Coordinates of C-alpha atoms and ligand atoms in Angstrom, one line a residue:
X1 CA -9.5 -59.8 -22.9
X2 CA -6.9 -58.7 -25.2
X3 CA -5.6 -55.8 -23.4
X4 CA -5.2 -57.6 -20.1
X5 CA -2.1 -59.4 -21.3
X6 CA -0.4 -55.9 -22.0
X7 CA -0.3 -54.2 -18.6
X8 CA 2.9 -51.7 -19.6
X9 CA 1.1 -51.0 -23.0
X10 CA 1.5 -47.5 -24.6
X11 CA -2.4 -47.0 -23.4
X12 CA -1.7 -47.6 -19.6
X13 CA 1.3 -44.8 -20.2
X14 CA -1.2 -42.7 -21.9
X15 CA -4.3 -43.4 -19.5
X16 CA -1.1 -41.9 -16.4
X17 CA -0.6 -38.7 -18.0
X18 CA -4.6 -38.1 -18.5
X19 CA -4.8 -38.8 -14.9
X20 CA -2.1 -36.6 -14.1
X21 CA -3.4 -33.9 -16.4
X22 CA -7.0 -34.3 -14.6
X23 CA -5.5 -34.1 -11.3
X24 CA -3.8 -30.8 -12.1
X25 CA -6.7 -29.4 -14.0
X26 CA -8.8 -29.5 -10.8
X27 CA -5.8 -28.8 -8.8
X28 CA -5.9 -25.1 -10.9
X29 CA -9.9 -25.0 -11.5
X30 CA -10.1 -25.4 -7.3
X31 CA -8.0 -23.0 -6.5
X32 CA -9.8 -20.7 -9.0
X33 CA -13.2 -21.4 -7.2
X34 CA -11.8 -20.3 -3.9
X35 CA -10.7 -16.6 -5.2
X36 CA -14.1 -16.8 -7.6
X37 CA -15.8 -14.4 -5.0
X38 CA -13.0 -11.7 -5.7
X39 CA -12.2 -12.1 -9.3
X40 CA -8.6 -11.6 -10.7
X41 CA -7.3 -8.2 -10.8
X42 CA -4.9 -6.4 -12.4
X43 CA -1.9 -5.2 -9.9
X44 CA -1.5 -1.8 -8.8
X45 CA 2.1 -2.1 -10.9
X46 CA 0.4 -3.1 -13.9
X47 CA -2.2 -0.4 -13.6
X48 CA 0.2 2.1 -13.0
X49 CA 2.3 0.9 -16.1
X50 CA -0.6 1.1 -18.1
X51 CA -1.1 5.1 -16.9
X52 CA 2.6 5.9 -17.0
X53 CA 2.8 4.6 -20.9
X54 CA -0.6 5.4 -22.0
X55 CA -1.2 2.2 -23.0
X56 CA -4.9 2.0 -22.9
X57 CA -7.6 4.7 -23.0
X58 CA -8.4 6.1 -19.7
X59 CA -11.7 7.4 -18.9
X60 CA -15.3 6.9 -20.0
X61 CA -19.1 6.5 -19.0
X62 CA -20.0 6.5 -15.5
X63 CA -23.7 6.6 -13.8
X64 CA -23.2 7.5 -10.1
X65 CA -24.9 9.3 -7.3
X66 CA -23.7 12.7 -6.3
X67 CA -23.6 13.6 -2.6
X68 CA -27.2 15.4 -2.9
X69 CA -28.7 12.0 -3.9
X70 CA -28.9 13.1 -7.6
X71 CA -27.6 10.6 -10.4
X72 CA -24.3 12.1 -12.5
X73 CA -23.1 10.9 -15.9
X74 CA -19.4 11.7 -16.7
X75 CA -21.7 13.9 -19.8
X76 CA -23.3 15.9 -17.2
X77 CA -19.5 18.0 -17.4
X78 CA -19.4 18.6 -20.9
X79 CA -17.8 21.8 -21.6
X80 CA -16.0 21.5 -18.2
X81 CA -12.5 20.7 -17.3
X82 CA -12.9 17.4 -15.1
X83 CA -10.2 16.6 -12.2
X84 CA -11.1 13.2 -11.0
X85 CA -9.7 11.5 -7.6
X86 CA -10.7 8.3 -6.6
X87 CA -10.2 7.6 -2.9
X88 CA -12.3 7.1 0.1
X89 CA -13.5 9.4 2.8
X90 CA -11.7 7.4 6.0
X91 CA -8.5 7.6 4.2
X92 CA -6.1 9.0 6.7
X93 CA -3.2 10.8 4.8
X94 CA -3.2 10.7 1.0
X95 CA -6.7 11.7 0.0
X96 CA -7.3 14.7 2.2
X97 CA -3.8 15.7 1.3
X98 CA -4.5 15.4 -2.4
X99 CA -7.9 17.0 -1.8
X100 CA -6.5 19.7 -0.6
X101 CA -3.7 20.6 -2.9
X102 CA -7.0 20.2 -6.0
X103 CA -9.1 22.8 -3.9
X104 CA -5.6 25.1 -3.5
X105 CA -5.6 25.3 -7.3
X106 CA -9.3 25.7 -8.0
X107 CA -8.7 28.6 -5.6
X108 CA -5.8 30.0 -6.9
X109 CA -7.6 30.8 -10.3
X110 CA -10.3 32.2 -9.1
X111 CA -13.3 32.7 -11.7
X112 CA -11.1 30.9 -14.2
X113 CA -10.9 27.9 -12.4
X114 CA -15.0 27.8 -12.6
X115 CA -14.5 25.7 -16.0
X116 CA -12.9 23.1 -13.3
X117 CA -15.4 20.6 -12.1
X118 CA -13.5 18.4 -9.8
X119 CA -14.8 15.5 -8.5
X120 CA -14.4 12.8 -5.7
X121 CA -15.3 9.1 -6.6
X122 CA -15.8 6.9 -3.5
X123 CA -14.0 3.2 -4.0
X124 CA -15.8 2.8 -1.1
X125 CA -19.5 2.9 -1.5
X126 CA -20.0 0.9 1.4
X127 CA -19.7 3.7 3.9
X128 CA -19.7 6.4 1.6
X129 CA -22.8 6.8 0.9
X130 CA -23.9 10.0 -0.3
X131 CA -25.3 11.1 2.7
X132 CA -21.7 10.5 4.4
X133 CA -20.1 12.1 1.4
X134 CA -22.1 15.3 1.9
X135 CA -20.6 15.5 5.1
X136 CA -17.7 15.3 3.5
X137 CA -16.7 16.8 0.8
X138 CA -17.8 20.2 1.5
X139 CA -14.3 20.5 4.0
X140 CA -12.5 20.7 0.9
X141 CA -14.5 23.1 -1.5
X142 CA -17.8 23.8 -1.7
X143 CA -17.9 22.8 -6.0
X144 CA -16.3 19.6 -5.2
X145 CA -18.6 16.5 -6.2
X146 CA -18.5 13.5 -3.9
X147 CA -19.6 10.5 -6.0
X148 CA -21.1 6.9 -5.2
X149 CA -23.0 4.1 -6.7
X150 CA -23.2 0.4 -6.5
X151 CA -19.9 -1.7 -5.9
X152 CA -19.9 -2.5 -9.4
X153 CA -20.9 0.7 -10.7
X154 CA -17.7 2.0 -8.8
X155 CA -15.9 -1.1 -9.8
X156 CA -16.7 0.0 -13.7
X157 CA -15.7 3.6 -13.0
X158 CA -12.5 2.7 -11.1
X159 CA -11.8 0.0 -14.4
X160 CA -12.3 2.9 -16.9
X161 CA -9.4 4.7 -15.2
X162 CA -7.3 1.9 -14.3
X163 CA -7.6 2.6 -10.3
X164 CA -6.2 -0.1 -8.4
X165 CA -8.0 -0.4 -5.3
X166 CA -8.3 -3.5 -3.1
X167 CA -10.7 -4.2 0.2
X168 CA -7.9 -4.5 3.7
X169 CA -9.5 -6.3 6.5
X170 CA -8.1 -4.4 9.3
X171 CA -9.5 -6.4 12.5
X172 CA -12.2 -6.0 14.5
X173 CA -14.6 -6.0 11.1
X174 CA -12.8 -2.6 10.4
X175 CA -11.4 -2.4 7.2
X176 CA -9.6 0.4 5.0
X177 CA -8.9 0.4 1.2
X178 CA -5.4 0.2 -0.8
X179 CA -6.0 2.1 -3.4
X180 CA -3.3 4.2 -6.5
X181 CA -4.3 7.9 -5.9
X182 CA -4.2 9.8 -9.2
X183 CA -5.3 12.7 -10.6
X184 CA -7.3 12.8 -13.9
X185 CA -7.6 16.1 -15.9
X186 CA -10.1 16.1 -18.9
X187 CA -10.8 18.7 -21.6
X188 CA -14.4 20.1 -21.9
X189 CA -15.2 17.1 -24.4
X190 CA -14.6 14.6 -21.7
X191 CA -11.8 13.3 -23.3
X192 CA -8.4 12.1 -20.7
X193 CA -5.4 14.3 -21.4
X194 CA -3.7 13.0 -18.8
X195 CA -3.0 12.5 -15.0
X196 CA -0.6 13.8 -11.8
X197 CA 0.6 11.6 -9.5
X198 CA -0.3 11.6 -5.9
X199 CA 1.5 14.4 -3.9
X200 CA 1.2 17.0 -6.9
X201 CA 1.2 20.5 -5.5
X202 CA -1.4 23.0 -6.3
X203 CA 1.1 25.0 -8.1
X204 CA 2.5 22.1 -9.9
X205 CA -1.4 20.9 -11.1
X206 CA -2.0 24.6 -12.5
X207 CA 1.5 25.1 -14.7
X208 CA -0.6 22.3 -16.6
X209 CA -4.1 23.0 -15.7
X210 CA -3.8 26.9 -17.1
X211 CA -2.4 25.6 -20.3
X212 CA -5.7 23.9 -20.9
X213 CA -7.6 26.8 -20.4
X214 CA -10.1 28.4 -22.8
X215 CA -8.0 31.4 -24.0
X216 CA -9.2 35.1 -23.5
Ligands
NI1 NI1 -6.8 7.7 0.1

């Protein structure tokens, strides 16, 4: 009975602002439920930022399926060089180009280029499966690896070496995927030494590629 004599009290003021704080809370929490199905991710800036400072170690674990059906781990290439590409097999200009510039090099070295394993991860698992990919990656050179896996499998691999890559509904139900195009080299211990940028020439890649080479 008390507090109904004091309709401008301090606790009215107070009981405003947690209303208005409430309102906004589910104002933000909403909007996070809508994008929950595609969780928050970094930006293709921030990613590259990330490669072009070294800011965070690049690389790591991976369980995936080759294009002969057969389940690769990154430690299956110990011992090897590793060139990794991420991209998708309906890519139209910057994968096959890319893709072809790696199998240039590999070629250009001839029996020392054997240490190379390049490989091919799909950030779209979708339609490349590994049957697709064997269909596939063969155009480019016949050592090149075409791997898939589960969308989160590929998500986890594609996190590891800060990929951006993003879904682009197209019309129609077509899509196609936005995705950075990089090239990873790693040393026979698996560990990242660094990366080209999309559009490297073949004779570009292997001023940097030979130096990594076991000597003799
Ligand atoms: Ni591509």
């Amino acid at each position: 009975m008390r507090a109904r004599s004091r309709p401008s009290s301090p606790v009215t003021l107070w009981h405003l602002a947690l209303v208005l704080a409430f309102a906004l809370l589910f104002a933000v929490v909403g909007s996070g439920l809508v994008r929950a199905q595609e969780p928050a991710r970094r930006s293709a800036a921030e990613l590259m930022d990330v490669l072009m400072w070294n800011r965070e170690p690049v690389g790591g674990p991976f369980s995936l399926t080759d294009h002969s059906g057969t389940t690769r781990s990154e430690a299956d290439f110990r011992g090897k060089l590793m060139l990794v590409y991420f991209g998708f097999t309906y890519c139209p200009d910057i994968c096959p180009t890319d893709l072809v510039e790696i199998s240039r090099a590999l070629d250009q070295l001839g029996p020392a280029g054997e240490i190379i394993q390049p490989l091919f991860i799909t950030l779209d698992p979708e339609r490349d499966t590994p049957e697709h990919l064997a269909g596939y990656v063969p155009l480019f050179h016949p050592r090149l690896i075409g791997l898939t896996g589960s969308a989160d499998a590929i998500r986890q691999a594609a996190d590891a070496y800060k990929v951006f890559y993003r879904k682009v509904e197209t019309g129609g139900g077509d899509y196609t995927v936005d995705h950075s195009a990089y090239i990873y080299l790693l040393d026979a211990e698996g560990r990242y030494l660094g990366f080209f940028p999309p559009n490297t020439s073949a004779e570009r890649m292997l001023t940097i590629i030979r130096s990594h080479l076991p000597r003799g």
